XYZ file of C-alpha atoms in Angstrom:
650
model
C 87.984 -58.239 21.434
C 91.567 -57.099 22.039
C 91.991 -54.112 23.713
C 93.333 -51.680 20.885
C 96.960 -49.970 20.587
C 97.781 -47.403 23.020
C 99.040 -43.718 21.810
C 99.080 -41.437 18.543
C 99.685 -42.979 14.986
C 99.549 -41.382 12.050
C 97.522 -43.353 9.001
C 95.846 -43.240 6.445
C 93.363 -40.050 6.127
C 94.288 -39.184 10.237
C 95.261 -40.619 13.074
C 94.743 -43.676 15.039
C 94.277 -42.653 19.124
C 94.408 -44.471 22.163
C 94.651 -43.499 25.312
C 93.893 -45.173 28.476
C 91.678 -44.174 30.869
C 90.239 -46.641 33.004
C 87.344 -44.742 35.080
C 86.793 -41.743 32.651
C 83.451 -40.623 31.469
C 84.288 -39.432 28.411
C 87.776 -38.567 26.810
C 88.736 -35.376 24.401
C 91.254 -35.049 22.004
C 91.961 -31.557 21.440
C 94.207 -30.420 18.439
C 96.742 -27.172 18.769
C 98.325 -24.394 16.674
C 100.750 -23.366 18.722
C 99.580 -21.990 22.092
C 95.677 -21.607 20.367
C 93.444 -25.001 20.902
C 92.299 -25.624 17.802
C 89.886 -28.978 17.507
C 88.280 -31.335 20.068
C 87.000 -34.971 19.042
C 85.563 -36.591 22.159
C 85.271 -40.122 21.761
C 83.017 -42.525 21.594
C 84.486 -45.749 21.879
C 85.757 -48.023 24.444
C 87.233 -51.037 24.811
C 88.214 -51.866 28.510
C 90.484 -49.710 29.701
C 91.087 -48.187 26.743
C 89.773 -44.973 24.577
C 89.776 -44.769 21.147
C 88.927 -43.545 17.685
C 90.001 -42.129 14.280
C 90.453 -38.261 13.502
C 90.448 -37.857 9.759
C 92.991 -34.754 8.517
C 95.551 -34.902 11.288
C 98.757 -35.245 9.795
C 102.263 -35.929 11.119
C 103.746 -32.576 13.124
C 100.200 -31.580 14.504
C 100.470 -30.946 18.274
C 98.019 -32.226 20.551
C 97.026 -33.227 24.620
C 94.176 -34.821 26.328
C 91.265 -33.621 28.217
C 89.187 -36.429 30.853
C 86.048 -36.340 32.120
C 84.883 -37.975 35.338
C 84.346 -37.909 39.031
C 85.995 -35.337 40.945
C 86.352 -38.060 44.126
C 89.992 -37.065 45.477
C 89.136 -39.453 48.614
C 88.520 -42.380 46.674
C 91.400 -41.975 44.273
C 89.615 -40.002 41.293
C 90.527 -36.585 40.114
C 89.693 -36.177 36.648
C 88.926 -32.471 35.837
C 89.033 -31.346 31.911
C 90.318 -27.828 32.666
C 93.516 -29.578 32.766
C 95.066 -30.378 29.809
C 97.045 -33.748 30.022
C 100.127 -35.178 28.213
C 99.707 -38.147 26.556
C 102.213 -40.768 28.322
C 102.557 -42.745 25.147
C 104.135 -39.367 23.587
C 107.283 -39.561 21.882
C 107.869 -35.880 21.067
C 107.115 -32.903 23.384
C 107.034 -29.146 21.882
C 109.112 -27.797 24.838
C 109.925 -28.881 28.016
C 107.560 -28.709 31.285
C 107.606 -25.744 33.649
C 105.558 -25.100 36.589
C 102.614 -22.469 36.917
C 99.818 -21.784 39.184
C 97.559 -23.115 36.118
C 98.600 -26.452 36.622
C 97.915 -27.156 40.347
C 94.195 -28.354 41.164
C 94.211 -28.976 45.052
C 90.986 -27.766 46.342
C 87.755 -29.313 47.403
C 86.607 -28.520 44.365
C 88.331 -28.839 40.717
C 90.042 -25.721 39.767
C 88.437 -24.274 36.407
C 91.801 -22.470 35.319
C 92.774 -24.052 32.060
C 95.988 -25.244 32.148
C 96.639 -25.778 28.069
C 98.586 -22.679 27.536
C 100.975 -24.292 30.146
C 101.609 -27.644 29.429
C 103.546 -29.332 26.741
C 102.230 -30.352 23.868
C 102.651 -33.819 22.133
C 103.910 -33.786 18.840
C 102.677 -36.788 16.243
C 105.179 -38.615 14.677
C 105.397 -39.818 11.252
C 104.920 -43.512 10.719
C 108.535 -44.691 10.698
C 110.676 -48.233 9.910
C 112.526 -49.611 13.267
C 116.334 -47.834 12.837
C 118.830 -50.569 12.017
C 120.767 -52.143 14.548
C 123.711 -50.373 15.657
C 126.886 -52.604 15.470
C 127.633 -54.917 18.341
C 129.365 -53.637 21.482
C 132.848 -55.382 22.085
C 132.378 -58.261 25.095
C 134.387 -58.626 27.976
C 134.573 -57.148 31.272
C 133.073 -53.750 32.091
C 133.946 -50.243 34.086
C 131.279 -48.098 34.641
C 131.417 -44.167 34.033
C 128.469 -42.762 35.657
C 128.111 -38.877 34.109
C 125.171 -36.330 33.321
C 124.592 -35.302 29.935
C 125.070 -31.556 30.490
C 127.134 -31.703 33.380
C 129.728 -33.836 31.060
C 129.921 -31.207 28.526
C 128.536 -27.891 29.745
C 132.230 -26.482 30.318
C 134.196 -28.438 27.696
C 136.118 -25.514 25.573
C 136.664 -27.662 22.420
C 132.765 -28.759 22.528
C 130.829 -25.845 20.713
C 128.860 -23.284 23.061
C 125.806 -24.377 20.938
C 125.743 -27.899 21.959
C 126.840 -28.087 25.090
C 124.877 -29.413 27.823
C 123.113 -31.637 24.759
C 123.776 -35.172 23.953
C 125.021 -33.490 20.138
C 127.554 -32.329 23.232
C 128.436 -35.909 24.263
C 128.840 -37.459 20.557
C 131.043 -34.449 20.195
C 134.885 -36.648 19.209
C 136.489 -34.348 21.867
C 134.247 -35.667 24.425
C 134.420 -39.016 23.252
C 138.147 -38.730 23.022
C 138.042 -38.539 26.701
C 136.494 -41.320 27.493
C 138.243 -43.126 25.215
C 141.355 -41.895 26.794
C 140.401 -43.226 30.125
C 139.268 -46.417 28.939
C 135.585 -47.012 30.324
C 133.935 -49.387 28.826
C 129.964 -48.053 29.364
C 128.513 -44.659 30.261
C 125.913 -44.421 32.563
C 123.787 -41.298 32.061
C 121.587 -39.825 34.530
C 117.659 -39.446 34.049
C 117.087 -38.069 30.483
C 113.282 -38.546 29.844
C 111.688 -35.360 30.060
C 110.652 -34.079 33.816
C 109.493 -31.503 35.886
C 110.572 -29.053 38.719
C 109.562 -30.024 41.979
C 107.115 -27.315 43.224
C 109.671 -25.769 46.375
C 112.706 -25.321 43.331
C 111.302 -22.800 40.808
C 110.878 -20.055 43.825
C 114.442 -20.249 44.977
C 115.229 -19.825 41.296
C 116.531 -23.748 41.408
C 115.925 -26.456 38.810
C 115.952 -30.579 38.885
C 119.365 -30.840 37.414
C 119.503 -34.850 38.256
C 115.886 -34.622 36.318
C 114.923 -37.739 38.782
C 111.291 -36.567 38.547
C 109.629 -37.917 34.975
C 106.139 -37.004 33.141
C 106.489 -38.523 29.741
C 109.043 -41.395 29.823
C 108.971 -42.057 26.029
C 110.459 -38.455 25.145
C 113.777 -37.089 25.599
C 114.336 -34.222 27.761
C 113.917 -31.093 25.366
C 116.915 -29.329 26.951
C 119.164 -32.289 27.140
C 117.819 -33.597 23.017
C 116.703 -30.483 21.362
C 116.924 -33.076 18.297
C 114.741 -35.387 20.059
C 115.411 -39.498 19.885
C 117.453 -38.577 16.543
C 119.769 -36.831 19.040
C 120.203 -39.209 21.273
C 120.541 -42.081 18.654
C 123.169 -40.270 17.368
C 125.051 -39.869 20.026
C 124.849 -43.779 21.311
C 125.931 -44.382 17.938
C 129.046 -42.554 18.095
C 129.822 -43.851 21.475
C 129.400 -47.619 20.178
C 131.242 -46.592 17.292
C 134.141 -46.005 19.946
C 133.580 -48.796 21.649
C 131.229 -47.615 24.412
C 128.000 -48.957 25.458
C 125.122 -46.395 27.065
C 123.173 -47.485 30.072
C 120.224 -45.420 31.332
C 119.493 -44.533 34.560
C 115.865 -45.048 34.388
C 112.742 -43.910 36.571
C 109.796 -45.900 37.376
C 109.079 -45.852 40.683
C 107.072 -42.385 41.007
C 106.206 -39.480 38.424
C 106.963 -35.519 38.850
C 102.915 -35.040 39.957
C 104.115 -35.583 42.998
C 101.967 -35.622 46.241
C 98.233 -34.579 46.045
C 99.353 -30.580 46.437
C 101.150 -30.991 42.975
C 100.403 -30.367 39.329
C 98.158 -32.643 37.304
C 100.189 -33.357 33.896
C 99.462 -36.478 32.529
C 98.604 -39.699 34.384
C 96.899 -38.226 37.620
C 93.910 -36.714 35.578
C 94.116 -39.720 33.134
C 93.724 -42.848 35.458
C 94.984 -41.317 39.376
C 93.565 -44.587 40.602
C 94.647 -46.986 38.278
C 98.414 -45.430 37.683
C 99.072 -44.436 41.462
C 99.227 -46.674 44.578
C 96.218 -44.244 46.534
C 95.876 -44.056 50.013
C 92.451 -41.818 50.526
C 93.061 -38.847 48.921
C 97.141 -39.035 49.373
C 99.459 -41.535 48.083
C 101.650 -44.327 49.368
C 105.352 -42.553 49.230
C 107.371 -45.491 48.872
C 110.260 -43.820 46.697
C 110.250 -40.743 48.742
C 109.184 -38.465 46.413
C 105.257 -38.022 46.943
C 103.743 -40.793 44.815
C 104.043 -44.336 43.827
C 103.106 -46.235 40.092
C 101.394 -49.628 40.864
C 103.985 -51.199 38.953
C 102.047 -54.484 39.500
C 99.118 -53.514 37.641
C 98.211 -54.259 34.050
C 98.649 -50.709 32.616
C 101.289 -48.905 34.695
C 103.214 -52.026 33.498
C 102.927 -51.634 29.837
C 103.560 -48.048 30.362
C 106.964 -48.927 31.745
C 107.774 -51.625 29.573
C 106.405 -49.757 26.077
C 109.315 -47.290 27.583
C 112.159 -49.415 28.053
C 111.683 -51.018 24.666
C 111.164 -47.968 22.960
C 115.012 -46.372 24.100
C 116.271 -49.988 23.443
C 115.351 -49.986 19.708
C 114.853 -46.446 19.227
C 117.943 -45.075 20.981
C 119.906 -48.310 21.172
C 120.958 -48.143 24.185
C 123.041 -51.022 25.769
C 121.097 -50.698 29.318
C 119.391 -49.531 32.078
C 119.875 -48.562 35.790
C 116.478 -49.207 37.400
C 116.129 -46.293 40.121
C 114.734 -47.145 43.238
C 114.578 -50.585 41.914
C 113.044 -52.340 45.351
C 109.525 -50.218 44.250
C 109.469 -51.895 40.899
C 109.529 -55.127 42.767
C 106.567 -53.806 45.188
C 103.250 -55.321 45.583
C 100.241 -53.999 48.110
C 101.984 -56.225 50.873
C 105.543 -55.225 50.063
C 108.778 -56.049 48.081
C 108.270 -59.529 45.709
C 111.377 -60.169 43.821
C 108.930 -62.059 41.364
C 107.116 -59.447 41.076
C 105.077 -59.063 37.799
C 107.299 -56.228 36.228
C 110.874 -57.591 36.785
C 109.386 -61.037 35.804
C 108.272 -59.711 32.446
C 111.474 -57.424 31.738
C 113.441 -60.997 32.459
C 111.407 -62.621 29.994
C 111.004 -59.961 27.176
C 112.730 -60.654 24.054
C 114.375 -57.538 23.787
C 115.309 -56.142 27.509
C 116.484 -59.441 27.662
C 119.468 -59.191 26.350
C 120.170 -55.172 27.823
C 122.565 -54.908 31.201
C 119.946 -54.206 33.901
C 121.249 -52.821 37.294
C 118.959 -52.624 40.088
C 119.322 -49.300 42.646
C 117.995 -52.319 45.160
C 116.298 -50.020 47.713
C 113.780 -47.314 48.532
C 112.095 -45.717 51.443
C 108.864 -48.336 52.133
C 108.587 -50.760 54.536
C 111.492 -53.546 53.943
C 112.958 -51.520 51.038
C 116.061 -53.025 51.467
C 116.948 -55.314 49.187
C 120.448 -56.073 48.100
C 121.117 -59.364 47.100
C 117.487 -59.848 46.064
C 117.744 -59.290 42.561
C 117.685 -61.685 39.660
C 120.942 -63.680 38.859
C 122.494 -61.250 36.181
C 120.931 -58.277 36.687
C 123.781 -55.481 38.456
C 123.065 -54.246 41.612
C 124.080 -51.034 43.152
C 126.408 -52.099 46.169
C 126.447 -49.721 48.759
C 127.766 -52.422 51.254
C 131.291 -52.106 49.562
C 130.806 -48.239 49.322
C 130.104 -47.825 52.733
C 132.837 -50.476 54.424
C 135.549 -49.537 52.282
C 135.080 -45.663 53.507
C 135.170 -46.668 56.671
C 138.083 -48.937 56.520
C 139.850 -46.334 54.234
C 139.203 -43.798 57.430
C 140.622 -45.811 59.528
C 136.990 -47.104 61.636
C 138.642 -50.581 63.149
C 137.897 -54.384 63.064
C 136.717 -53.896 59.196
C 139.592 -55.670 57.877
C 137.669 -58.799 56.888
C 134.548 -57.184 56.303
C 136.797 -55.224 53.789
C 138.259 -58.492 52.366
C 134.682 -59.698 51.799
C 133.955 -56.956 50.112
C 137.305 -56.497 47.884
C 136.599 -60.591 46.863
C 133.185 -59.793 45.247
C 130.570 -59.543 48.372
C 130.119 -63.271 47.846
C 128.030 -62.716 51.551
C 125.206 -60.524 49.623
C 125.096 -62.216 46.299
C 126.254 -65.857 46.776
C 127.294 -68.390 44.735
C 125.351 -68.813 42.043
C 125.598 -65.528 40.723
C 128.647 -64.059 39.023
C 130.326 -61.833 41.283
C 129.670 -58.993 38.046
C 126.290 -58.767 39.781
C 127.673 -56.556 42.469
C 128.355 -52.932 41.280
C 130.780 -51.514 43.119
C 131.170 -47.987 44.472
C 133.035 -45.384 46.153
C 131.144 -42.594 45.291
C 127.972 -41.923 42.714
C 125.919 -38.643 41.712
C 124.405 -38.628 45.108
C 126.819 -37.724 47.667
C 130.257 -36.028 48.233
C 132.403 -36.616 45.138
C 135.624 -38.239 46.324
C 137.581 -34.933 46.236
C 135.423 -34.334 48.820
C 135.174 -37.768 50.824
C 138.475 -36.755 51.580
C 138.313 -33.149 52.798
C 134.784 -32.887 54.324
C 133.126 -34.443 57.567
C 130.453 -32.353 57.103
C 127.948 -31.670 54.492
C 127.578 -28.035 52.813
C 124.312 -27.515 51.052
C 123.166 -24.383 51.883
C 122.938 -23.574 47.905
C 120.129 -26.081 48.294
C 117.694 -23.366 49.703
C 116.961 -26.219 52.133
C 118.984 -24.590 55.323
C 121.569 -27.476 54.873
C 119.176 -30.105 55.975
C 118.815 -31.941 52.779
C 121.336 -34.925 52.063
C 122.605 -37.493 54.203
C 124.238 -37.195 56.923
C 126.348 -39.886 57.772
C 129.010 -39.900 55.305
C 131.703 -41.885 56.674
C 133.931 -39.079 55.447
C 137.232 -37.788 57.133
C 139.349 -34.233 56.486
C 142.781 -34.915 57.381
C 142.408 -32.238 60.177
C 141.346 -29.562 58.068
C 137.820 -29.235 57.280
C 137.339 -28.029 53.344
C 139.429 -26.026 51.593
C 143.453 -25.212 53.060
C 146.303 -24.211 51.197
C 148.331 -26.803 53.599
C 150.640 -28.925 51.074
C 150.619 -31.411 53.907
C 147.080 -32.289 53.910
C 146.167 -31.950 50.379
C 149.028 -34.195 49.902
C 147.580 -36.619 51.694
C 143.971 -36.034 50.161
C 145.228 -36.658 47.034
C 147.039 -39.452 48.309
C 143.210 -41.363 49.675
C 141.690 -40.545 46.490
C 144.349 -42.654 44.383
C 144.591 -45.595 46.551
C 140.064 -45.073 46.790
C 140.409 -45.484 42.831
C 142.669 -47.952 43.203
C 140.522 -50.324 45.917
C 137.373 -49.885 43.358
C 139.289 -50.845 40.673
C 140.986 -53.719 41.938
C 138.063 -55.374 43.804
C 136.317 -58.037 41.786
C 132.592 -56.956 40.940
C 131.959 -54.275 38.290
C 133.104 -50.978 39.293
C 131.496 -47.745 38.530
C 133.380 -44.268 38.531
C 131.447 -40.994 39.534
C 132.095 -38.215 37.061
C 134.936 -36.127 38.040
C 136.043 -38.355 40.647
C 139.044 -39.576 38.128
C 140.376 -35.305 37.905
C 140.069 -34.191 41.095
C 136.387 -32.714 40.961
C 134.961 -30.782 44.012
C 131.479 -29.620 44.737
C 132.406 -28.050 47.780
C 131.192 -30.236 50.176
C 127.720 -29.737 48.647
C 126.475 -33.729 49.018
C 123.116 -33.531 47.010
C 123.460 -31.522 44.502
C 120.365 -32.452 42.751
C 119.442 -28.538 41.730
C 122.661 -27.001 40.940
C 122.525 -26.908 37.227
C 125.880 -24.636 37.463
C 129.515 -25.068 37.658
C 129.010 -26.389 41.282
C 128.147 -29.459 39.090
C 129.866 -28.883 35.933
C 133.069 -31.182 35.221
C 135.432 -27.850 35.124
C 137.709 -29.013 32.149
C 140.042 -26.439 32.548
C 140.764 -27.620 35.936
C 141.095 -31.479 35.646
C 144.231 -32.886 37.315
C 145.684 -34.676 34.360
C 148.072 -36.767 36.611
C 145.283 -38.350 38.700
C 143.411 -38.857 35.001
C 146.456 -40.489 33.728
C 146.671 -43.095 36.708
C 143.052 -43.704 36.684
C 143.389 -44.531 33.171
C 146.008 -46.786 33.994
C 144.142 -48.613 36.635
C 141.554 -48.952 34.218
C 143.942 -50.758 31.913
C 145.328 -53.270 33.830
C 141.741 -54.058 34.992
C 140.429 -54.900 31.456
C 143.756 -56.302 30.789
C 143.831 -58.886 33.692
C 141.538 -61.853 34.041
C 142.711 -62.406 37.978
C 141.160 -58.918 38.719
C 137.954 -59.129 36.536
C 136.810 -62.427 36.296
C 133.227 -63.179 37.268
C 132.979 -66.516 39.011
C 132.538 -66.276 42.722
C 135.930 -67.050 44.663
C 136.345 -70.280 46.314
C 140.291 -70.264 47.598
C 140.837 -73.368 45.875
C 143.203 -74.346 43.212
C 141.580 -73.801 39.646
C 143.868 -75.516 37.325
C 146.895 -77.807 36.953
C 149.246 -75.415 38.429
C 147.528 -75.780 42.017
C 147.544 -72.076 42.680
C 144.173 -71.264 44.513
C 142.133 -68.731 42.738
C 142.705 -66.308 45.922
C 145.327 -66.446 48.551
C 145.588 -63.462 51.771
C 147.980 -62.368 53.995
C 149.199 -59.582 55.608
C 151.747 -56.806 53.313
C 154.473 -57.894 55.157
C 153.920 -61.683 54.564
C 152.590 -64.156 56.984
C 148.184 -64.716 57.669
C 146.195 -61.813 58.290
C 145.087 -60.093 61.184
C 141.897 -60.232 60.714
C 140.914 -58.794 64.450
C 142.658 -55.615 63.918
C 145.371 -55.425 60.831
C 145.423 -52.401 58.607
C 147.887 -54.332 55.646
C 146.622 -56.789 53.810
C 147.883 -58.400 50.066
C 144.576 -60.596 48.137
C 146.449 -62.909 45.347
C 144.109 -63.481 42.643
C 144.500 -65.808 39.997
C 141.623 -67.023 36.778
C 143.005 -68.119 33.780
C 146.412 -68.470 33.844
C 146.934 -64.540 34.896
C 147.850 -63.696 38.850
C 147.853 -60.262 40.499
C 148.556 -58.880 43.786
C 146.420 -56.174 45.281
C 148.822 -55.022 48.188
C 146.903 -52.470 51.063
C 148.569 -50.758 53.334
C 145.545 -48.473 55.441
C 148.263 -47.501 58.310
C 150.141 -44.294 58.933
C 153.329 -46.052 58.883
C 155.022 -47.802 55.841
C 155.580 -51.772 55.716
C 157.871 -54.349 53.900
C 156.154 -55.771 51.337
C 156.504 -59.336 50.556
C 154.881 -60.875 47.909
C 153.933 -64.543 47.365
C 156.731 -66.827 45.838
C 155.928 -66.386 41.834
C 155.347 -69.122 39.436
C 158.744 -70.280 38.244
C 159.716 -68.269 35.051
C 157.265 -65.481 36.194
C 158.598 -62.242 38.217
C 156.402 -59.425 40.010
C 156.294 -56.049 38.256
C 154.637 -53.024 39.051
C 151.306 -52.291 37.044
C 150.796 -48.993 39.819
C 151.087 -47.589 43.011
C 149.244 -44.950 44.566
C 151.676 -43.559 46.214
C 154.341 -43.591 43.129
C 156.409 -45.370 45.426
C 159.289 -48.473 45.331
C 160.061 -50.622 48.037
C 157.670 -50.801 51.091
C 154.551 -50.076 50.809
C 153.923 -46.845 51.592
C 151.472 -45.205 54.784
C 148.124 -45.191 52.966
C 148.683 -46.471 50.200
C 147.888 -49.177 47.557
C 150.113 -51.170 44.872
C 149.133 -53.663 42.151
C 151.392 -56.074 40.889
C 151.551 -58.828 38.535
C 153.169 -61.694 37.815
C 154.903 -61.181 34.355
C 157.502 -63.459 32.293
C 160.911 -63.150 33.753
């Protein structure tokens, strides 16, 4: 016999239950009116893994949680312990959003008998509902990646209503859509919104998960980011594709917001801690970091993961999904396998199929690097070009071909037979210094973090012109602003997919704060009524001539031959000034691309000096004209300083 359907559906005369629960004694549904507990039904029946039964009168809008009984056995992996209430992970609808309370925790030798129900979110059951239609088709073609927050995005917007903000009703809003619009992106990339939980250390410095990398239920929407639930969030995807813009999720997988064995039991740990969690005695294996690890290569944690993903593809419609931590979705016992049973069967499903996937392809385990690894396709987070074009940009020497590698599509990392798409380029991303700050910080400053400054990395490969932070020297923020246009310009010029950090395109500072995972506060905040329109407007037009130019966004790895009858070689280098480059030591350096009939010039000059710039002979008929400079200069190329140029009709 099959084993039956996992989660809470409403039919005829009740409900339909299944929850799974692998090495439970017995399993209770218990039924709530508000805060008071209302019902229990323990059932009976069992079918592998899997609990289940029929409660007759239940109807669609009930609340309702879990109770397991079992061995209290925290060396050998079991903690089961009904005094806790648990939240079914197959929920789709929450009553509230999780907070933290002594209630929850059950650490001792012996299970703690404080019941935790008046704490803990209750599921809500849904009404039996038709799939939504399809939402119309996104546009093809290349892509550029905005990477934003939900409530970050809209929290200080003054033409977005006070009572949406910080929702996604705040993000389908047309003046933040306008925005976007206006800059040209092509796909948002939204930070974690299935609901989460605190990490225990936050809540007594008065400090929240603002990121929200730390997930309990991964079917429902974070309550404070979707007070209108999936409908919310449909909503606003829908209005995004309307305009043209696809929404990738930045998902998490790789660990749940339990935590370590001193945190709260919510959901999975007194459901299955065995079967869910990778166990090592009465601790975990810690692979993402975090406390715990899912044994994503197991039967159920698997079908939790991929139930998930399909359920925000057709529910929510999303175009995507940015796999956090991806390397521990490809883990086994023995390590990374990148045929691993979960990314085999998101390759092969008929629906994630045909999503953008981008692997973050790392974590903190043994090997956990793994760039490159991923399958042909899928994106892949490329910290390689972040971190050498930094360090180039700073002026680190002997980079300049490591630089070039990178600029031409990383072809070292991801070969050639994947399309040079797969690498997703980078400056800067959530986690870090923004690139206001790359430029005026060699330190980190995260003392808001309540962690005495210790938290966040530590080797930026950051530089301050001489000043560190803040100076009201129009010398030095000349030249700031200055690195960050020719940064924007690099990552948009470079073949790969490029992916801008919210803020970075107006000027956005956090202060030299570099993790600011828990400042849900202007710290984070896009200040609107500070955005440097100018830098917008050029970012918007680097963003143009990207879409608009084959030679800077094709996708098939570079080869330096010719490509067609006109025997021009589908990349060309030399130095600014003309002649080969120095690869040992140069700091100029002009990359010819040319795909399909289009040719550009992206012309670097990294030296404190200005050079000549000489550009290759043009195609007879064809002249070189401007598409933008960082430096809004004419004539040489100016000290620090990028131009793009292409080859138009004369």
């Amino acid at each position: 016999m099959a084993e039956p359907p996992v989660g809470v559906l409403a039919e005829e005369g009740g409900l339909r239950v299944g929850v799974v629960a692998p090495d439970a004694t017995a399993i209770e549904f218990c039924l709530f009116d508000g805060e008071r507990e209302v019902a229990r039904h323990r059932f009976r029946d069992r079918t592998g893994a899997v609990w289940h039964g029929h409660v007759p009168g239940v109807r669609p809008g009930a609340c309702y949680g879990f109770r397991a009984y079992g061995p209290w056995a925290p060396g050998e992996g079991h903690r089961f312990n009904p005094a806790k209430l648990l939240v079914d992970p197959w929920a789709t609808a929450l009553d509230r959003g999780f907070r933290l309370h002594p209630a929850l925790f059950d650490t001792g030798e012996r299970p703690d008998e404080t019941d935790s129900a008046p704490f803990v979110p209750k599921a809500i059951i849904a009404a039996p509902a038709p799939p939504p239609m399809p939402l119309p088709s996104l546009p093809g073609g290349p892509r550029v990646i905005y990477e934003a927050h939900v409530r970050g995005f809209t929290m200080r917007h003054p033409a977005i209503p006070e009572a949406i903000r910080g929702t996604f009703a705040g993000l389908a809003h047309p003046a933040a859509i306008a925005y976007l619009q206006a800059l040209g992106v092509t796909h948002v990339e939204l930070l974690p919104v299935a609901a989460g939980v605190d990490e225990r250390h936050l809540p007594p410095l008065g400090l929240t998960n603002y990121w929200n990398y730390n997930p309990v239920a991964w079917l429902v929407p974070c309550p404070r980011l979707a007070p209108g639930g999936m409908a919310e969030v449909r909503a606003a995807v829908a209005a995004l594709r309307a305009a043209g813009i696809g929404t990738i999720l930045d998902v998490v997988f790789n660990h749940s917001g339990e935590g370590d064995a001193e945190g709260p039991t919510l959901s999975l740990r007194g459901l299955g801690n065995a079967a869910f969690y990778r166990t090592r005695g009465a601790g975990y294996a810690n692979d993402a970091g975090t406390g715990n690890t899912l044994a994503l290569e197991r039967p159920w944690p698997m079908r939790l993961v991929m139930d998930a993903l399909r359920h925000w593809a057709v529910q929510a419609g999303v175009a995507g999904f940015r796999l956090d931590l991806a390397a521990t979705l490809g883990r086994r016992e023995d390590g990374f396998d990148p045929q691993a049973p979960l990314l085999n069967a998101m390759r092969q499903d008929p629906v994630l199929r045909e999503l953008l996937i981008i692997a973050e392809p790392w974590d903190i385990g043994m090997g956990g690097y793994q760039l490159g690894r991923f399958p042909a396709g899928w994106g892949e987070w490329n910290d390689r070009f972040r971190d050498t074009t930094r360090r180039f940009w700073r002026g680190d020497g002997g980079l300049l071909g490591e630089f070039a590698t990178c600029l031409a599509g990383s072809a070292d990392i991801f070969g050639a037979d994947r399309p040079v798409t797969d690498s997703v380029n980078f400056i800067t991303a959530h986690d870090g210094f923004t690139l206001a700050d790359l430029v005026a910080f060699t330190e980190r400053r995260n003392w808001a973090n309540g962690e005495e400054n210790r938290d966040g990395t530590g080797e930026n490969h950051s530089w301050n012109h001489g000043v560190e932070g803040p100076t009201e020297d129009a010398g030095v923020l000349a030249r700031r602003t200055g690195d960050v246009r020719a940064l924007l310009g690099l990552l948009l010029a470079a073949r790969g997919t490029p992916m801008l950090s919210m803020g970075d395109e107006a000027g956005r500072s956090q202060g030299g704060n570099n993790n600011a995972y828990a400042q849900d506060n202007p710290l984070s905040w896009l200040d609107w009524e500070g955005i440097d329109w100018d830098l917008v407007e050029f970012t918007a037009a680097l963003v143009q001539a990207r879409l608009a130019h084959p030679a800077l966004h094709d996708g098939r790895p570079l080869t330096g031959e010719a490509v067609d009858e006109t025997g021009i070689p589908d990349v060309e280098w030399r130095r600014a000034e003309g002649g080969p480059p120095d690869w040992d030591g140069g700091r100029s350096l002009a990359v010819a691309f040319y795909a399909a009939g289009d040719r550009v010039l992206v012309a670097i000059n990294g030296d404190a000096e200005a050079v000549a710039l000489v550009p290759p002979v043009p195609r007879h008929g064809f002249a070189w004209t401007v598409l933008a400079d960082s430096a809004g200069a004419a004539g040489d190329l100016a000290p620090r300083s990028l131009r793009l140029l292409a080859e138009s009709p004369a």
